[in-house]
Short mmCIF file of C-alpha atoms in Angstrom, two decimals:
data_model
loop_
_atom_site.label_atom_id
_atom_site.label_comp_id
_atom_site.label_asym_id
_atom_site.label_seq_id
_atom_site.Cartn_x
_atom_site.Cartn_y
_atom_site.Cartn_z
CA GLY A 1 47.58 -8.49 -149.60
CA ALA A 2 46.86 -8.70 -145.89
CA THR A 3 49.90 -9.15 -143.69
CA ARG A 4 48.06 -9.36 -140.38
CA PHE A 5 44.71 -8.18 -139.08
CA GLY A 6 44.38 -4.46 -139.48
CA GLU A 7 47.00 -4.03 -142.20
CA VAL A 8 46.59 -4.20 -145.93
CA SER A 9 48.92 -3.14 -148.70
CA PRO A 10 48.16 0.00 -150.74
CA PRO A 11 45.32 -0.65 -153.16
CA PRO A 12 46.41 -1.09 -156.78
CA PRO A 13 45.31 1.40 -159.45
CA GLY A 14 41.57 1.41 -159.97
CA ARG A 15 40.89 -0.12 -156.53
CA THR A 16 39.90 1.51 -153.26
CA ILE A 17 39.01 0.36 -149.78
CA HIS A 18 35.34 0.29 -148.95
CA GLY A 19 33.15 -0.55 -145.98
CA VAL A 20 31.37 -3.83 -146.34
CA ALA A 21 27.62 -3.77 -145.80
CA THR A 22 25.80 -6.81 -144.50
CA ALA A 23 23.57 -6.70 -147.53
CA MET A 24 26.59 -7.52 -149.66
CA PHE A 25 28.29 -10.09 -147.42
CA PRO A 26 25.65 -11.48 -145.02
CA ALA A 27 27.33 -14.88 -144.79
CA LEU A 28 30.72 -13.41 -143.92
CA VAL A 29 29.71 -10.88 -141.27
CA PRO A 30 28.96 -12.42 -137.86
CA GLY A 31 25.65 -11.28 -136.45
CA ASN A 32 24.85 -9.31 -139.61
CA THR A 33 26.47 -6.20 -138.10
CA ALA A 34 27.50 -3.65 -140.68
CA CYS A 35 31.21 -3.20 -141.24
CA ARG A 36 32.86 0.01 -142.12
CA VAL A 37 36.35 1.40 -142.30
CA ALA A 38 37.00 3.67 -139.33
CA ARG A 39 40.26 5.21 -140.33
CA VAL A 40 42.51 4.92 -143.36
CA ALA A 41 45.68 6.93 -143.43
CA GLY A 42 48.76 6.71 -145.59
CA SER A 43 51.87 5.98 -143.62
CA ALA A 44 55.34 7.26 -144.34
CA SER A 45 56.14 3.96 -145.99
CA GLY A 46 53.11 4.17 -148.22
CA GLY A 47 51.27 1.45 -146.29
CA TRP A 48 47.64 1.60 -145.26
CA ASP A 49 46.61 1.39 -141.59
CA VAL A 50 43.10 0.06 -141.02
CA CYS A 51 41.66 0.23 -137.50
CA ALA A 52 41.78 -3.32 -136.17
CA THR A 53 38.30 -3.17 -134.67
CA PHE A 54 36.69 -2.89 -138.11
CA ARG A 55 36.80 -5.06 -141.18
CA ALA A 56 37.80 -3.87 -144.62
CA CYS A 57 37.55 -5.39 -148.03
CA CYS A 58 39.34 -4.44 -151.23
CA PHE A 59 37.53 -5.02 -154.51
CA ASP A 60 37.53 -3.66 -158.02
CA GLN A 61 35.17 -0.70 -158.39
CA ARG A 62 34.25 -1.97 -161.83
CA MET A 63 33.07 -5.28 -160.34
CA ARG A 64 30.94 -4.15 -157.42
CA ARG A 65 29.44 -7.46 -156.48
CA PRO A 66 29.92 -9.94 -153.63
CA PHE A 67 32.60 -12.59 -153.93
CA SER A 68 31.22 -15.98 -154.88
CA SER A 69 31.10 -18.78 -152.30
CA LYS A 70 34.02 -20.41 -154.11
CA ALA A 71 36.19 -17.33 -153.81
CA PRO A 72 35.81 -15.66 -150.39
CA PRO A 73 37.18 -12.12 -150.02
CA PRO A 74 40.92 -12.22 -149.30
CA PHE A 75 40.67 -9.67 -146.46
CA LEU A 76 38.08 -11.42 -144.28
CA ASP A 77 38.38 -10.74 -140.56
CA PRO A 78 40.73 -13.49 -139.36
CA PHE A 79 38.60 -13.85 -136.23
CA ALA A 80 35.38 -14.31 -138.22
CA PRO A 81 33.67 -17.46 -136.93
CA PRO A 82 32.71 -20.28 -139.30
CA PRO A 83 29.11 -20.85 -140.39
CA ASP A 84 26.72 -22.03 -137.71
CA ALA A 85 25.89 -25.73 -137.49
CA SER A 86 22.24 -24.87 -138.18
CA THR A 87 23.21 -24.06 -141.78
CA PHE A 88 24.17 -27.72 -142.37
CA PRO A 89 21.85 -30.70 -142.69
CA GLU A 90 21.64 -33.07 -139.74
CA TYR A 91 23.89 -36.09 -139.85
CA THR A 92 22.25 -39.22 -141.25
CA PRO A 93 23.80 -42.70 -140.99
CA LYS A 94 25.25 -44.06 -144.23
CA ASP A 95 24.69 -47.55 -145.62
CA TYR A 96 28.25 -47.56 -146.97
CA PHE A 97 30.08 -46.23 -143.89
CA LYS A 98 29.40 -47.19 -140.30
CA PHE A 99 31.26 -47.46 -137.01
CA GLN A 100 30.35 -50.54 -135.01
CA LEU A 101 31.28 -50.69 -131.32
CA VAL A 102 32.28 -54.28 -130.53
CA HIS A 103 33.44 -53.87 -126.94
CA GLN A 104 33.94 -51.00 -124.50
CA SER A 105 36.57 -51.71 -121.87
CA SER A 106 35.48 -51.48 -118.26
CA LYS A 107 39.03 -50.49 -117.28
CA SER A 108 39.51 -47.42 -119.50
CA ASN A 109 38.07 -45.57 -122.48
CA ALA A 110 39.67 -48.13 -124.81
CA ARG A 111 37.26 -49.76 -127.22
CA VAL A 112 37.23 -52.41 -129.90
CA GLY A 113 35.32 -51.52 -133.03
CA ARG A 114 34.86 -52.01 -136.72
CA ILE A 115 34.64 -49.33 -139.39
CA HIS A 116 32.64 -50.62 -142.35
CA THR A 117 33.59 -49.04 -145.70
CA PRO A 118 32.82 -49.76 -149.37
CA HIS A 119 36.14 -51.61 -149.68
CA GLY A 120 36.06 -53.65 -146.50
CA THR A 121 36.17 -53.50 -142.74
CA ILE A 122 38.76 -51.74 -140.58
CA GLU A 123 39.42 -53.37 -137.22
CA THR A 124 40.03 -50.85 -134.44
CA PRO A 125 42.19 -49.91 -132.67
CA GLY A 126 44.27 -50.11 -135.82
CA PHE A 127 47.54 -48.86 -137.23
CA VAL A 128 47.48 -47.20 -140.67
CA PRO A 129 50.68 -47.46 -142.75
CA VAL A 130 51.46 -44.56 -145.06
CA GLY A 131 51.88 -45.05 -148.81
CA THR A 132 52.77 -41.49 -149.77
CA ASN A 133 52.55 -41.92 -153.55
CA GLY A 134 49.96 -44.65 -153.46
CA ALA A 135 52.65 -47.21 -152.63
CA LEU A 136 54.40 -48.42 -149.51
CA LYS A 137 58.14 -47.88 -149.77
CA ALA A 138 60.13 -51.07 -150.48
CA VAL A 139 57.18 -53.50 -150.24
CA PRO A 140 53.96 -54.19 -152.18
CA HIS A 141 50.80 -53.22 -150.34
CA SER A 142 49.70 -56.86 -150.46
CA VAL A 143 51.89 -57.49 -147.39
CA LEU A 144 49.32 -55.60 -145.32
CA GLY A 145 46.83 -58.42 -145.69
CA ASN A 146 49.29 -61.31 -145.69
CA GLY A 147 49.71 -61.83 -141.98
CA ALA A 148 50.16 -58.19 -140.97
CA ASP A 149 46.37 -57.74 -140.63
CA LEU A 150 46.50 -54.00 -141.35
CA ASN A 151 43.26 -53.03 -143.07
CA LEU A 152 43.58 -49.32 -143.85
CA MET A 153 46.29 -47.57 -145.90
CA PHE A 154 47.06 -43.85 -146.09
CA ALA A 155 47.89 -42.00 -149.34
CA ASN A 156 48.82 -38.33 -149.78
CA THR A 157 46.73 -36.11 -152.05
CA TYR A 158 49.49 -33.51 -152.40
CA HIS A 159 52.01 -35.94 -153.88
CA LEU A 160 49.44 -37.67 -156.10
CA MET A 161 48.24 -34.27 -157.33
CA LEU A 162 51.76 -33.44 -158.53
CA GLN A 163 52.54 -36.93 -159.85
CA PRO A 164 50.85 -38.52 -161.76
CA GLY A 165 47.97 -36.06 -161.33
CA VAL A 166 44.50 -36.80 -159.98
CA ASP A 167 43.00 -36.82 -163.47
CA VAL A 168 45.27 -39.71 -164.44
CA VAL A 169 44.19 -41.64 -161.35
CA ALA A 170 40.54 -40.90 -162.18
CA GLN A 171 41.02 -42.19 -165.73
CA ALA A 172 42.38 -45.41 -164.24
CA GLY A 173 39.14 -45.84 -162.31
CA GLY A 174 40.26 -44.33 -159.01
CA LEU A 175 43.04 -45.03 -156.57
CA HIS A 176 41.93 -48.56 -155.68
CA LYS A 177 42.06 -49.74 -159.29
CA PHE A 178 45.18 -47.71 -160.03
CA MET A 179 46.97 -49.40 -157.13
CA GLY A 180 45.32 -52.79 -157.53
CA ARG A 181 44.07 -52.64 -153.94
CA ASN A 182 40.56 -53.73 -152.97
CA GLU A 183 40.80 -52.68 -149.32
CA PRO A 184 40.13 -49.40 -147.49
CA VAL A 185 42.18 -46.28 -148.32
CA ILE A 186 42.26 -42.87 -146.64
CA THR A 187 43.63 -39.70 -148.27
CA ASP A 188 44.54 -36.40 -146.62
CA SER A 189 43.76 -32.92 -147.94
CA GLY A 190 47.30 -32.07 -148.96
CA GLY A 191 47.46 -29.29 -146.39
CA PHE A 192 50.16 -30.82 -144.19
CA GLN A 193 52.61 -31.14 -147.07
CA VAL A 194 51.74 -27.72 -148.53
CA PHE A 195 52.28 -25.89 -145.25
CA SER A 196 55.58 -27.72 -144.86
CA LEU A 197 56.76 -25.82 -147.93
CA GLY A 198 56.81 -22.49 -146.12
CA ALA A 199 59.92 -20.44 -145.47
CA ALA A 200 62.04 -21.27 -142.45
CA ASP A 201 61.13 -19.57 -139.17
CA ALA A 202 64.04 -19.26 -136.78
CA THR A 203 61.75 -19.02 -133.74
CA THR A 204 59.38 -21.92 -134.34
CA ASP A 205 61.89 -24.17 -136.13
CA ALA A 206 64.16 -24.06 -133.09
CA MET A 207 61.38 -25.44 -130.86
CA ASP A 208 60.94 -29.11 -130.18
CA GLU A 209 57.72 -30.53 -131.57
CA LEU A 210 56.37 -34.05 -131.49
CA LYS A 211 55.04 -34.02 -135.07
CA LYS A 212 57.47 -31.55 -136.57
CA ARG A 213 57.34 -30.73 -140.26
CA THR A 214 60.66 -31.69 -141.76
CA LYS A 215 62.41 -29.21 -144.00
CA SER A 216 61.92 -29.99 -147.66
CA LYS A 217 65.11 -30.46 -149.63
CA HIS A 218 63.26 -28.96 -152.60
CA LYS A 219 62.81 -25.44 -151.23
CA ASP A 220 65.08 -22.47 -150.76
CA GLY A 221 65.11 -20.04 -147.85
CA GLN A 222 61.99 -18.31 -149.18
CA GLY A 223 59.95 -21.51 -149.25
CA LEU A 224 57.60 -22.66 -152.00
CA ILE A 225 54.42 -21.09 -150.65
CA LYS A 226 53.57 -18.00 -152.72
CA ARG A 227 50.59 -16.75 -150.72
CA ILE A 228 47.92 -17.81 -148.23
CA THR A 229 44.52 -16.13 -148.42
CA GLU A 230 41.03 -16.91 -147.24
CA ASN A 231 40.53 -18.62 -150.59
CA GLY A 232 43.35 -21.13 -150.10
CA VAL A 233 47.08 -21.67 -150.54
CA THR A 234 49.10 -20.96 -153.68
CA PHE A 235 52.41 -22.79 -153.92
CA LYS A 236 55.07 -23.92 -156.37
CA SER A 237 55.60 -27.57 -157.22
CA TYR A 238 58.87 -28.96 -155.89
CA ARG A 239 59.05 -31.05 -159.07
CA ASP A 240 58.98 -28.45 -161.85
CA GLY A 241 58.17 -25.10 -160.25
CA SER A 242 54.66 -24.91 -161.70
CA VAL A 243 52.14 -22.99 -159.62
CA TYR A 244 49.14 -24.64 -157.93
CA THR A 245 46.33 -23.23 -155.79
CA LEU A 246 44.82 -25.55 -153.22
CA THR A 247 41.43 -24.49 -151.87
CA PRO A 248 38.95 -26.32 -149.67
CA GLU A 249 36.86 -27.02 -152.74
CA SER A 250 39.72 -28.14 -155.02
CA SER A 251 41.15 -30.39 -152.29
CA VAL A 252 37.82 -32.20 -151.96
CA GLU A 253 37.41 -32.38 -155.74
CA ALA A 254 40.89 -33.93 -156.01
CA GLN A 255 40.01 -36.51 -153.37
CA LYS A 256 36.78 -37.29 -155.21
CA LYS A 257 38.85 -38.15 -158.26
CA LEU A 258 41.18 -40.30 -156.15
CA GLY A 259 38.15 -42.08 -154.72
CA ALA A 260 39.43 -43.02 -151.25
CA ASP A 261 37.00 -44.43 -148.70
CA ILE A 262 37.82 -41.72 -146.15
CA ILE A 263 38.80 -38.15 -147.06
CA ILE A 264 40.03 -35.16 -145.05
CA PRO A 265 39.05 -31.46 -145.40
CA LEU A 266 41.64 -28.75 -146.01
CA ASP A 267 43.01 -27.16 -142.85
CA GLU A 268 45.85 -24.86 -141.88
CA LEU A 269 48.84 -26.26 -140.01
CA PRO A 270 50.36 -23.74 -137.59
CA PRO A 271 53.65 -24.56 -135.86
CA TYR A 272 54.07 -25.24 -132.17
CA GLY A 273 54.84 -22.28 -129.92
CA ILE A 274 52.92 -19.48 -131.65
CA ASP A 275 51.01 -16.93 -129.55
CA PHE A 276 47.36 -17.39 -128.58
CA ASP A 277 45.87 -14.85 -130.99
CA THR A 278 47.76 -16.27 -133.97
CA LEU A 279 46.72 -19.81 -133.02
CA LYS A 280 43.10 -18.70 -132.67
CA GLN A 281 43.16 -17.01 -136.07
CA SER A 282 44.52 -20.22 -137.58
CA LEU A 283 41.83 -22.25 -135.80
CA PHE A 284 39.03 -20.07 -137.19
CA ARG A 285 40.50 -20.26 -140.68
CA SER A 286 40.68 -24.05 -140.43
CA HIS A 287 37.06 -24.15 -139.28
CA ARG A 288 35.96 -21.96 -142.19
CA TRP A 289 37.94 -24.09 -144.64
CA GLU A 290 36.59 -27.32 -143.18
CA ALA A 291 33.03 -25.99 -143.39
CA ARG A 292 33.57 -25.18 -147.08
CA SER A 293 35.13 -28.62 -147.61
CA LEU A 294 32.15 -30.30 -145.97
CA ARG A 295 29.65 -28.37 -148.09
CA THR A 296 31.52 -29.41 -151.23
CA HIS A 297 31.60 -33.03 -150.08
CA LEU A 298 27.87 -33.10 -149.27
CA LEU A 299 27.04 -32.00 -152.81
CA ASN A 300 28.46 -35.33 -154.03
CA PRO A 301 29.27 -37.80 -151.23
CA ALA A 302 30.26 -40.45 -153.81
CA ARG A 303 30.19 -43.19 -151.14
CA GLN A 304 33.04 -41.50 -149.29
CA ALA A 305 33.25 -40.55 -145.62
CA MET A 306 34.76 -37.25 -144.46
CA TYR A 307 36.53 -36.74 -141.13
CA GLY A 308 36.63 -33.29 -139.54
CA VAL A 309 40.07 -32.26 -138.19
CA VAL A 310 40.16 -30.93 -134.62
CA HIS A 311 42.72 -28.14 -134.07
CA GLY A 312 43.86 -25.84 -131.28
CA GLY A 313 47.43 -26.90 -130.52
CA VAL A 314 47.89 -27.73 -126.86
CA ASN A 315 45.56 -24.95 -125.73
CA ASP A 316 42.65 -26.47 -123.78
CA GLU A 317 40.23 -23.65 -124.60
CA LEU A 318 40.81 -23.80 -128.35
CA ARG A 319 40.81 -27.61 -128.51
CA LYS A 320 37.47 -27.64 -126.69
CA LEU A 321 36.08 -24.98 -129.02
CA SER A 322 37.23 -26.97 -132.06
CA ALA A 323 35.93 -30.33 -130.84
CA GLU A 324 32.53 -28.91 -129.95
CA TYR A 325 32.09 -26.96 -133.18
CA LEU A 326 33.21 -29.73 -135.53
CA GLY A 327 31.31 -32.28 -133.44
CA SER A 328 28.12 -30.34 -134.23
CA LEU A 329 28.67 -30.71 -137.99
CA PRO A 330 27.66 -33.77 -140.06
CA PHE A 331 31.12 -35.29 -140.41
CA ASP A 332 31.39 -39.09 -140.51
CA GLY A 333 34.33 -39.20 -138.10
CA TYR A 334 37.00 -37.02 -136.54
CA ALA A 335 40.75 -36.68 -136.86
CA ILE A 336 42.90 -34.92 -134.29
CA GLY A 337 45.51 -32.81 -136.03
CA GLY A 338 47.52 -29.63 -135.95
CA SER A 339 50.39 -29.28 -133.51
CA LEU A 340 50.14 -32.14 -131.02
CA GLY A 341 52.65 -30.80 -128.52
CA LYS A 342 56.37 -30.74 -127.92
CA ASN A 343 56.49 -34.22 -126.37
CA SER A 344 54.41 -37.29 -125.63
CA GLU A 345 53.26 -35.95 -122.28
CA GLU A 346 51.61 -32.92 -123.89
CA LEU A 347 50.03 -35.18 -126.52
CA PHE A 348 48.52 -37.50 -123.92
CA GLN A 349 47.23 -34.63 -121.77
CA MET A 350 45.59 -33.00 -124.79
CA LEU A 351 43.95 -36.22 -126.02
CA ASN A 352 42.68 -37.04 -122.54
CA LYS A 353 40.64 -33.84 -122.66
CA VAL A 354 39.65 -33.82 -126.34
CA VAL A 355 38.50 -37.40 -126.98
CA PRO A 356 35.56 -37.27 -124.48
CA LEU A 357 34.26 -34.20 -126.35
CA LEU A 358 33.95 -36.06 -129.67
CA PRO A 359 30.77 -37.93 -130.68
CA ARG A 360 31.16 -41.45 -129.29
CA GLY A 361 29.21 -43.05 -132.11
CA LYS A 362 31.76 -42.02 -134.73
CA PRO A 363 35.37 -43.16 -135.30
CA ASN A 364 38.36 -41.01 -134.45
CA HIS A 365 41.94 -40.86 -135.72
CA VAL A 366 45.21 -39.23 -134.58
CA LEU A 367 47.09 -37.78 -137.55
CA GLY A 368 50.81 -38.51 -137.87
CA ILE A 369 51.33 -40.44 -134.63
CA GLY A 370 52.15 -44.15 -134.74
CA ASP A 371 55.13 -45.12 -132.62
CA GLU A 372 54.62 -47.97 -130.18
CA LEU A 373 54.86 -45.88 -127.00
CA SER A 374 52.27 -43.38 -128.20
CA ILE A 375 49.88 -46.04 -129.44
CA ARG A 376 49.98 -47.98 -126.17
CA ALA A 377 49.31 -44.78 -124.24
CA CYS A 378 46.59 -43.44 -126.57
CA VAL A 379 44.50 -46.61 -126.96
CA PRO A 380 43.25 -46.42 -123.34
CA LEU A 381 42.13 -42.85 -124.06
CA GLY A 382 39.74 -44.14 -126.73
CA ILE A 383 41.68 -43.54 -129.97
CA ASP A 384 40.60 -45.79 -132.84
CA THR A 385 43.26 -45.41 -135.57
CA PHE A 386 46.78 -44.02 -135.99
CA ASP A 387 48.86 -43.27 -139.10
CA SER A 388 52.61 -42.87 -139.32
CA THR A 389 55.65 -43.58 -141.47
CA PHE A 390 57.46 -44.69 -138.30
CA PRO A 391 57.73 -48.47 -138.86
CA THR A 392 58.53 -48.30 -142.58
CA ARG A 393 60.96 -45.39 -142.27
CA SER A 394 62.67 -47.07 -139.29
CA ALA A 395 63.10 -50.26 -141.29
CA ARG A 396 64.93 -48.42 -144.07
CA HIS A 397 67.37 -47.15 -141.43
CA GLY A 398 68.10 -50.62 -140.11
CA SER A 399 65.79 -50.53 -137.09
CA LEU A 400 63.69 -53.62 -136.33
CA LEU A 401 60.80 -53.83 -133.87
CA THR A 402 60.83 -57.26 -132.23
CA LYS A 403 59.21 -59.08 -129.33
CA THR A 404 62.25 -61.31 -128.81
CA ARG A 405 64.94 -58.63 -128.60
CA GLY A 406 63.10 -55.33 -128.33
CA ARG A 407 64.04 -52.61 -130.80
CA ILE A 408 67.38 -53.34 -132.47
CA ASN A 409 69.52 -51.74 -135.15
CA VAL A 410 70.88 -54.45 -137.42
CA ARG A 411 73.67 -52.14 -138.60
CA ASN A 412 75.40 -52.69 -135.28
CA SER A 413 78.53 -54.81 -135.75
CA LYS A 414 77.50 -57.20 -132.98
CA PHE A 415 74.85 -58.65 -135.32
CA LYS A 416 77.38 -59.65 -137.97
CA THR A 417 77.47 -63.24 -136.69
CA LEU A 418 74.03 -63.60 -135.06
CA PHE A 419 72.70 -66.56 -137.02
CA GLU A 420 69.22 -66.47 -135.47
CA PRO A 421 65.94 -64.99 -136.64
CA PRO A 422 65.27 -61.43 -135.49
CA CYS A 423 62.09 -62.52 -133.72
CA TYR A 424 61.05 -66.07 -132.87
CA GLU A 425 57.40 -65.02 -132.43
CA CYS A 426 57.10 -63.43 -135.90
CA VAL A 427 55.89 -65.22 -139.04
CA CYS A 428 57.12 -62.69 -141.62
CA SER A 429 59.44 -63.75 -144.46
CA LEU A 430 62.52 -62.40 -142.71
CA CYS A 431 61.94 -64.24 -139.45
CA ARG A 432 60.84 -67.51 -141.12
CA ASN A 433 63.71 -67.71 -143.59
CA HIS A 434 66.67 -65.54 -142.58
CA SER A 435 68.95 -64.57 -139.73
CA VAL A 436 69.88 -61.21 -138.27
CA ALA A 437 73.38 -61.75 -139.69
CA TYR A 438 71.97 -62.10 -143.20
CA LEU A 439 69.98 -58.87 -142.88
CA HIS A 440 73.08 -57.17 -141.47
CA HIS A 441 75.01 -58.30 -144.55
CA LEU A 442 72.31 -57.12 -146.98
CA ASP A 443 72.18 -53.72 -145.35
CA LYS A 444 75.98 -53.33 -145.39
CA ALA A 445 76.00 -54.33 -149.05
CA ARG A 446 73.17 -51.82 -149.69
CA GLU A 447 71.01 -54.50 -151.22
CA PRO A 448 67.43 -53.20 -151.70
CA ASN A 449 66.11 -56.52 -150.41
CA ALA A 450 67.29 -55.48 -146.95
CA TRP A 451 64.70 -52.68 -146.89
CA THR A 452 62.01 -55.03 -148.23
CA LEU A 453 62.58 -57.69 -145.57
CA ALA A 454 62.89 -55.18 -142.73
CA THR A 455 59.83 -53.18 -143.79
CA GLU A 456 57.63 -56.26 -144.08
CA HIS A 457 58.81 -57.36 -140.64
CA ASN A 458 58.01 -54.03 -138.97
CA LEU A 459 54.54 -53.98 -140.55
CA HIS A 460 53.94 -57.49 -139.20
CA TYR A 461 55.06 -56.28 -135.79
CA MET A 462 52.61 -53.36 -135.85
CA GLY A 463 49.75 -55.57 -137.00
CA THR A 464 50.45 -58.12 -134.28
CA MET A 465 50.66 -55.41 -131.62
CA MET A 466 47.29 -53.95 -132.64
CA ARG A 467 45.65 -57.37 -132.69
CA GLU A 468 46.98 -58.12 -129.20
CA LEU A 469 45.73 -54.74 -127.97
CA ARG A 470 42.23 -55.50 -129.32
CA GLU A 471 42.28 -58.86 -127.56
CA ALA A 472 43.43 -57.26 -124.30
CA ILE A 473 40.66 -54.66 -124.50
CA ALA A 474 38.10 -57.40 -125.04
CA ARG A 475 39.34 -58.98 -121.77
CA ASN A 476 39.11 -55.58 -120.02
CA GLU A 477 42.85 -55.65 -119.40
CA VAL A 478 43.48 -52.31 -121.14
#
């Protein structure tokens, strides 16, 4: 297989390398310029060196026909641009999905809005808690509507694909019925988790990154990714070692079976700190994959909305290219993903330039960012929704977000005899019925109820913060 542009492994028996004529691959050759192999020479190691200014394609001589649209050639030029916007239908408003602008702040780009979906309305700006396996950790998802006022919940396609399987969820009537939730749900493509399965890289892993992929405890030094081609990603399950292939088409088909209100196309997730050419190759691959995802989605919208995912790392040129290209396609909204920088400052600088390039009449979302500092800084830039495991994960580690005391860790010994509620302004079960000392005791005793009470509290805190931000925007104070 291809290792990098211009290098392919020796062809297997019965296969040779051929020039690719535009008559055979018109959709894959930019400008319909004929492609041919300029020079092929065996190296001392038995490898094949293909001149990098030409494209080559390996295919079985007995099957001399173009690859189907569902299986692009594995040796496509990594700099090949995605299909032109003119090859897609124009965007038409949906009766089941609509963004409503309620108020635009006169002080900043902050805005109050409502996203109308088949399962209810999402108030924006809004925080989106993550229920990885279709469930929030330690609490029932009903807590989101009982005082927390959090309308949208995130679920992960990758994990649901491995357990219980998307077909099981489909047999149950879709994710909403399977979960018993009649409110909006968003699912991702599975790409973030899959690309986190790759082998360790000493260079990129050593770099600081704001949204860094954590090492999976289920993989060895070689990783669980078997191969990445233009067709998609083949990987091994961390559960039982079985092999899966995730393509743009299969990711969308899986999300159709899950039935979320908002779905995400498959994209590639490069690490922070890679060189410009490698980042650009990854960007073009993501664009090609997202275009294929969108075409699959448009064949059967199924009352679902699809968000395009803007890439480009912290490179201004590539982020602009991505925002403008995806903004020209008939997506229902836009997510900002990929590497978001090494720190908050890089994130804010990037968003300040990207958000104005996105269609204002559609909602936007920042993937994987949801701490309080980032939210308060990003809302004035015009961001509508944020997802993160931050408040629920923090709660399980003893960290409470409070208005009364700020952020505290109840595991600290000084809270052993604090017989007061964590937050006087909060109406969650913990703050109405228990003291910090009681939660300290439960955590020390490793009682599961400690995680339940703390998680519910942090979700209430996030919901209250977002509601207060919406009110402040409406008064033009943000």
